[in-house]
Coordinates of C-alpha atoms in Angstrom, one line a residue:
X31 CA 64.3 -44.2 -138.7
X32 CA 64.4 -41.3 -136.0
X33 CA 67.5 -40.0 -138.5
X34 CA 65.0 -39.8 -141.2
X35 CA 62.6 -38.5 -139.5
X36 CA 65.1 -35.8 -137.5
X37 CA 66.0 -34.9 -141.2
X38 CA 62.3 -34.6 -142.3
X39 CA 61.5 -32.0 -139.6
X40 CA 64.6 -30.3 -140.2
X41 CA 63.5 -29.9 -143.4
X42 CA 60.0 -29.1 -142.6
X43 CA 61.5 -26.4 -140.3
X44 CA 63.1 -24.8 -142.6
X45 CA 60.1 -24.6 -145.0
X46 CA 58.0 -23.2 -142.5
X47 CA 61.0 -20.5 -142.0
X48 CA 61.2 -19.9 -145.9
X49 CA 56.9 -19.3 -145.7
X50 CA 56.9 -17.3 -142.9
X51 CA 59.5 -14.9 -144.4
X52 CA 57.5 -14.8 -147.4
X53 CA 54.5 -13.8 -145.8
X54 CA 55.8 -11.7 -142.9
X55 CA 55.7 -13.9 -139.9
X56 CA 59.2 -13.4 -139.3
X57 CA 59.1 -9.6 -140.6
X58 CA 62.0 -8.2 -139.1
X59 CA 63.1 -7.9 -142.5
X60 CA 59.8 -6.9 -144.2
X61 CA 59.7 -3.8 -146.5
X62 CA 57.3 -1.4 -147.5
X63 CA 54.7 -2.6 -150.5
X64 CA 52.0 -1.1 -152.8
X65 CA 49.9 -4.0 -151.9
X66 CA 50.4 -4.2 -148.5
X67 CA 46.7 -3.7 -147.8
X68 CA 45.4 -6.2 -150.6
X69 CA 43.7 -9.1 -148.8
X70 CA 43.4 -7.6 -144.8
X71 CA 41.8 -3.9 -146.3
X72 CA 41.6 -3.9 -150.0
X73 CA 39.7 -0.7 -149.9
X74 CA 41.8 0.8 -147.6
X75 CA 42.8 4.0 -150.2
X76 CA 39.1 4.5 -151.1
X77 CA 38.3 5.0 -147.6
X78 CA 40.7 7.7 -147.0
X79 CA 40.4 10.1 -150.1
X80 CA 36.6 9.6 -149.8
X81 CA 37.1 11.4 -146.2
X82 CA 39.9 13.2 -146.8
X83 CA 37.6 15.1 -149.2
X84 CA 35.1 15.5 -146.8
X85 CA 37.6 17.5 -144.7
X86 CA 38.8 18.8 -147.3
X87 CA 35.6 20.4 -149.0
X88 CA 34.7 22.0 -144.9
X89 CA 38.5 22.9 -144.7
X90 CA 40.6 24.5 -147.3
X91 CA 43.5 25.0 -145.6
X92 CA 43.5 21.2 -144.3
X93 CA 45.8 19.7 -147.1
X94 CA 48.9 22.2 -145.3
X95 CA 48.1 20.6 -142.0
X96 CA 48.5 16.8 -143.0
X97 CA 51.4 17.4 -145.1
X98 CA 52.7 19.7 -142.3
X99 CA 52.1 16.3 -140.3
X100 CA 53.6 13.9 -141.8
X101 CA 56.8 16.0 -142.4
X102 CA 56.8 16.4 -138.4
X103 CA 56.5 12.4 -137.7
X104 CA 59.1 11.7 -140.3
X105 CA 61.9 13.6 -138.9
X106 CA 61.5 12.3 -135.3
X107 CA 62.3 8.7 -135.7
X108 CA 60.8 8.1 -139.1
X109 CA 56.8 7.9 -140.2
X110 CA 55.9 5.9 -137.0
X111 CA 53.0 8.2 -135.9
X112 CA 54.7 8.9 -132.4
X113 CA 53.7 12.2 -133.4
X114 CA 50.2 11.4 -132.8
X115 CA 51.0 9.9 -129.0
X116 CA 49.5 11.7 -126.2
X117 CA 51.4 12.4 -122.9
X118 CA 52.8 15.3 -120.9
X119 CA 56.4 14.8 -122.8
X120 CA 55.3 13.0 -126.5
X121 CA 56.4 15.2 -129.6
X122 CA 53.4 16.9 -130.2
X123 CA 54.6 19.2 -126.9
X124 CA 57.5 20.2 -128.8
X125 CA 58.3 23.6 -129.8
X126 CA 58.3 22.9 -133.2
X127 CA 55.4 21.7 -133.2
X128 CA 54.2 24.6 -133.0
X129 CA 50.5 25.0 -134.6
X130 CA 50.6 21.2 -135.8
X131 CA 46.7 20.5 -136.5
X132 CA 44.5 18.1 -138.0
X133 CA 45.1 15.2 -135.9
X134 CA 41.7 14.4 -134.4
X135 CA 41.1 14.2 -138.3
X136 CA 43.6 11.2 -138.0
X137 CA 41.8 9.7 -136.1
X138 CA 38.7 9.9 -137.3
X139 CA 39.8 8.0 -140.3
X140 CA 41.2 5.6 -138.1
X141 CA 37.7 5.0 -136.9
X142 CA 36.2 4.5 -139.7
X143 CA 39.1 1.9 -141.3
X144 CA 38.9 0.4 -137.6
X145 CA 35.1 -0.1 -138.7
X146 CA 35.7 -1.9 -142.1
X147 CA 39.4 -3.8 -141.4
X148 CA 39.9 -4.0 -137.6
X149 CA 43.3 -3.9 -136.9
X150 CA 44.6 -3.9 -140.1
X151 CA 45.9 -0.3 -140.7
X152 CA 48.6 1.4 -138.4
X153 CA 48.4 5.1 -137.9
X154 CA 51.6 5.8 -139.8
X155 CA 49.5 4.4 -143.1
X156 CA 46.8 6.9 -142.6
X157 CA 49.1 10.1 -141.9
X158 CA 51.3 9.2 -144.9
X159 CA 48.3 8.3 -147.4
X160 CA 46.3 11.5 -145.9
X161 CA 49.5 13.8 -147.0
X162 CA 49.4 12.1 -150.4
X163 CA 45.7 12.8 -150.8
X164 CA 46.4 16.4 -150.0
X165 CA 49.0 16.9 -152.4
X166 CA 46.5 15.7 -155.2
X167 CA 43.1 17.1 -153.8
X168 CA 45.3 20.7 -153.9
X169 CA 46.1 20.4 -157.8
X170 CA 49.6 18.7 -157.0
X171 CA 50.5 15.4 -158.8
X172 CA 48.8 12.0 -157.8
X173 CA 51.2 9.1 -156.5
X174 CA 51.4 5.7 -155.4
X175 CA 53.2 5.2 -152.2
X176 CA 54.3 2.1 -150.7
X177 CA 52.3 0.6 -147.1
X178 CA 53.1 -1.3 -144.6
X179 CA 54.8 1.4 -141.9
X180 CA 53.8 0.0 -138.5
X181 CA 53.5 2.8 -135.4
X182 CA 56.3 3.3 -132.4
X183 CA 55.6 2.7 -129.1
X184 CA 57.2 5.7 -127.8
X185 CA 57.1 9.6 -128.1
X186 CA 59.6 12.3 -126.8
X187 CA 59.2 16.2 -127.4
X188 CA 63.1 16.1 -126.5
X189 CA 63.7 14.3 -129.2
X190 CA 61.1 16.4 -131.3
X191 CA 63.3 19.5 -130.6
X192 CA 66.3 17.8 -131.4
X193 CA 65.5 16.4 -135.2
X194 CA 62.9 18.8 -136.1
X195 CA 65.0 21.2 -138.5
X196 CA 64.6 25.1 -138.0
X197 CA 63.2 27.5 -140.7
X198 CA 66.9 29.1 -140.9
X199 CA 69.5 26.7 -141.3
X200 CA 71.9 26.6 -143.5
X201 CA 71.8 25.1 -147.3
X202 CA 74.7 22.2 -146.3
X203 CA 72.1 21.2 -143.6
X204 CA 69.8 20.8 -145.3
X205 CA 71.2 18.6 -148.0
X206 CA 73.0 16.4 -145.4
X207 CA 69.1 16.0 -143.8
X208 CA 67.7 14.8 -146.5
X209 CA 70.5 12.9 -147.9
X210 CA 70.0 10.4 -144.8
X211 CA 66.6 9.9 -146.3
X212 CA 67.7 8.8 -149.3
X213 CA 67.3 12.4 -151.5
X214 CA 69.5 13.9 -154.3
X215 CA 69.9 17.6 -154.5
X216 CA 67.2 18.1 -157.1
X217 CA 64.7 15.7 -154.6
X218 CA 65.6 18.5 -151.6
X219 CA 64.7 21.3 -153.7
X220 CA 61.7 19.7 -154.7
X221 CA 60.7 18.7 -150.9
X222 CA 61.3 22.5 -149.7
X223 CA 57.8 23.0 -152.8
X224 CA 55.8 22.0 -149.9
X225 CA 55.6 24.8 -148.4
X226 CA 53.8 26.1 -151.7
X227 CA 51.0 25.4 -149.1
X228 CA 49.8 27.0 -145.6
X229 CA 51.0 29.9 -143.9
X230 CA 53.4 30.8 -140.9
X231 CA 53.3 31.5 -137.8
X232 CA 55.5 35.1 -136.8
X233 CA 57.5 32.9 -134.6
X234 CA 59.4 31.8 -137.6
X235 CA 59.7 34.6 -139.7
X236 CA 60.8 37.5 -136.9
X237 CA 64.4 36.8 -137.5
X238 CA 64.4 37.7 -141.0
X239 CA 63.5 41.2 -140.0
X240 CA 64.7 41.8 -136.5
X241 CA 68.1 39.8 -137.0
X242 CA 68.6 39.2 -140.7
X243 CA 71.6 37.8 -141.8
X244 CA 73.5 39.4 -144.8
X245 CA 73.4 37.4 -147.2
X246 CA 69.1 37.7 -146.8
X247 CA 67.2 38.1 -149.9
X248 CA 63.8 40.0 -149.0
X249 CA 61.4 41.8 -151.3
X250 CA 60.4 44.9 -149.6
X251 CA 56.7 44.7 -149.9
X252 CA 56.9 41.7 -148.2
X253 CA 59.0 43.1 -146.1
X254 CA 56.3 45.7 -144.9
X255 CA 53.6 42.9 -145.1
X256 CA 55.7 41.0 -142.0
X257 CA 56.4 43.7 -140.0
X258 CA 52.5 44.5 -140.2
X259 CA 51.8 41.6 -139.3
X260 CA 54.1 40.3 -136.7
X261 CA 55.1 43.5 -134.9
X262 CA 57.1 42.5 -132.0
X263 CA 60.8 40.8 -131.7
X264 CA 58.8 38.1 -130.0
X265 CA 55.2 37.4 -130.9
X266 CA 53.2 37.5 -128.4
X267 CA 50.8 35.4 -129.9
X268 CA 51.3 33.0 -132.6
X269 CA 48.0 33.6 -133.9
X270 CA 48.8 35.3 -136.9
X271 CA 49.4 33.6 -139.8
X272 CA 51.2 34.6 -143.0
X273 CA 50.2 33.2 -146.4
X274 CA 53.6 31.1 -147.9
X275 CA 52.9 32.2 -151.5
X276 CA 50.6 33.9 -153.1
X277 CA 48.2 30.9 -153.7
X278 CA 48.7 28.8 -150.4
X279 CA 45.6 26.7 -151.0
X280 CA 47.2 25.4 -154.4
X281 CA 50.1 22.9 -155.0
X282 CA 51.8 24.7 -157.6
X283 CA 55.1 26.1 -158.8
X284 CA 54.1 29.5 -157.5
X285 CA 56.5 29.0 -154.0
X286 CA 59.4 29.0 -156.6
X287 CA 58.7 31.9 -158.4
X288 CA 58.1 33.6 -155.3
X289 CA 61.6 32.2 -153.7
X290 CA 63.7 33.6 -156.6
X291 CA 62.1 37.1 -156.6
X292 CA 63.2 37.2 -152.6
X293 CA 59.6 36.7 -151.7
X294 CA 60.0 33.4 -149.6
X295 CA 59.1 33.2 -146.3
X296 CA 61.7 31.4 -144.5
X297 CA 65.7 31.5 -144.2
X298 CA 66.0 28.7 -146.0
X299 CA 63.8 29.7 -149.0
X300 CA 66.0 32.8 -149.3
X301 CA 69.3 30.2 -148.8
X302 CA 68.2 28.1 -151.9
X303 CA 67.8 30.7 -154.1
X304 CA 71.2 32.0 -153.9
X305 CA 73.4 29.0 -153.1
X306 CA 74.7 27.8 -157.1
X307 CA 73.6 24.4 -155.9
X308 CA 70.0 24.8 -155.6
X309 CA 68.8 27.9 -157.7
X310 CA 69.4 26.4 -160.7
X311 CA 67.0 24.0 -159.9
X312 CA 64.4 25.7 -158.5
X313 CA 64.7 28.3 -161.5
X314 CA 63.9 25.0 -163.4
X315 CA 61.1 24.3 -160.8
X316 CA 59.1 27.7 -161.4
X317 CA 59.0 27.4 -165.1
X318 CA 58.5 23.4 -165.7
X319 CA 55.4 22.2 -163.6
X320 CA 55.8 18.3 -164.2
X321 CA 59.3 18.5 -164.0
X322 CA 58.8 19.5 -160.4
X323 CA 55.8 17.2 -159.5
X324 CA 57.6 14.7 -160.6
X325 CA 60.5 15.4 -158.6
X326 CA 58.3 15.9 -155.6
X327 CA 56.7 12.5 -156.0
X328 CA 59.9 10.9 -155.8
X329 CA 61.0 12.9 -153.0
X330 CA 57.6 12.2 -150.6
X331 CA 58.1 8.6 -151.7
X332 CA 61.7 8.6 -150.2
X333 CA 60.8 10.6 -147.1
X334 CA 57.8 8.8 -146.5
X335 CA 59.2 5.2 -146.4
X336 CA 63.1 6.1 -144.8
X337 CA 64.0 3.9 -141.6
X338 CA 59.9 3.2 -141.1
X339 CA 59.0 0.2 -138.8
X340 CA 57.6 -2.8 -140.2
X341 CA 56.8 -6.4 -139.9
X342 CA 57.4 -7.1 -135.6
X343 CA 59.2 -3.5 -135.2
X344 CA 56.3 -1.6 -134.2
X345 CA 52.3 -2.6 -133.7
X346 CA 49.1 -1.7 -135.6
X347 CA 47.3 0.8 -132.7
X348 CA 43.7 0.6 -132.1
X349 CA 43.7 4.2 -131.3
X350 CA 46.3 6.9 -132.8
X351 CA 46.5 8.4 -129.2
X352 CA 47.8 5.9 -127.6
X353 CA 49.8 2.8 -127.3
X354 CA 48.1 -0.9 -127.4

């Protein structure tokens, strides 16, 4: 009898295992899912474009800060919200970080979910489904993305510094960086669109003028329109903002266009429209609008969802700010 019965809990054992897997008790192994939220905050999406268009009717400009967010968290870890962290050394301290906004607006729609589905949705969710939202609320292409990231427990501005790629580097970096997400060439072109919204700040444009490189491409007028606006070798303020096309409100082609006539704000704009590699593409970019959103959404979905925490790796936070 106690071998039958030894061989019945075995058995029992296992199925509990085999259930728990399924379900993510034992989610070590868990993956990301477009259902994630379907029985513990089925309204979960509703709730954040509904305020994400609140912000985004008193703030134009706001879509450029949460993609500009979640772009930060991803590269420091992975979407894990340690961006969000608060402490004298956390990544939002970084130098790169540098102008990073809109994340008391994180956490306002972490309130409100915290109100409807308490405990439910981590922080790393909300950043990557706010960034979605603003791709769409700004004309860009609207996307399913997978849920189920769950938020770090730690937050280092060393770190930040470390992974947080400059403006200027080089086309081969900036494949190989994106390649660890998961991205094809055409994907990397696509990613660099984002920057068809916001501005920048003169910290990361001087360069171009005071120290160009020689291989630079840079239209003269905007040429003139930088030095005007950021003066000095080093800014003394990083106040002043300057536009990244010439609709930065809008998620269109427009930051291609403007890339291939030398009118792209950054290094690496210039880079990719003269490296044989990427201009191509981004020639195919300026002129094919769903060709490129479509690109795009495949490229946020891979970004988005690379090395995240899930299942028992991380925790659902109560507040963004800090750990439970």
């Amino acid at each position: 009898m106690r071998g039958i019965e030894g061989k019945y809990t075995l058995i029992l054992q296992v199925v509990v295992i085999v259930i728990l897997v399924i379900h993510g008790g034992v989610s070590e192994g868990s993956e990301l899912v477009y259902n994630y939220y379907e029985t513990t905050c089925p309204f979960v999406e509703d709730i954040v474009r509904n305020e994400m268009m609140n912000i985004f009717v008193a703030d134009a400009t706001a879509p450029a800060a949460f993609l500009r967010l979640l772009f930060h968290d991803c590269q420091v870890q992975a979407c894990d919200a340690s961006i969000l962290l608060a402490s004298r050394d956390s990544e939002i301290h970084a130098s790169r970080n540098l102008g990073i906004r809109k994340l008391e607006a994180i956490n306002q729609i972490k309130s409100r979910l915290e109100a409807t589905c308490p405990g439910q949705v981590s922080c790393a969710d909300i950043i990557a489904l706010a960034a979605k939202n603003s791709v769409a609320l700004s004309g860009g292409p609207f996307f399913r993305i997978p849920l189920g990231r769950k938020d770090s427990n730690s937050s280092s501005s060393i770190q930040a510094d470390a992974h947080l790629p400059s403006t200027s580097i080089t086309v081969d970096q900036l494949l190989s960086i994106f390649a660890a997400k998961g991205m094809n060439i055409e994907e990397t072109v696509a990613i660099l669109g984002a920057h068809t919204l916001g501005a920048a700040h003169c910290v990361n444009v001087v360069d171009r003028l005071y120290k160009p490189k020689p291989t630079d491409h840079m239209d003269l007028q905007l040429q003139i329109a930088i030095r005007a606006a950021c003066p000095n070798t080093v800014s003394v303020t990083n106040t002043t903002l300057i536009p990244n096309d010439v609709t930065p409100t809008i998620f269109d082609t427009a930051y291609y266009l403007g890339v291939l006539t030398g009118r792209g704000l950054f290094s690496i704009d210039s880079s990719i429209s003269t490296d044989p590699r990427t201009v191509v593409i981004a020639s195919q970019f300026a002129v094919d609008r769903n060709y490129f959103f479509r690109t795009f959404s495949s490229a946020f979905i891979k970004l988005s969802s690379a090395n995240v925490l899930t299942g028992n790796m991380g925790q659902v936070r109560k507040q963004c700010n800090r750990v439970n």
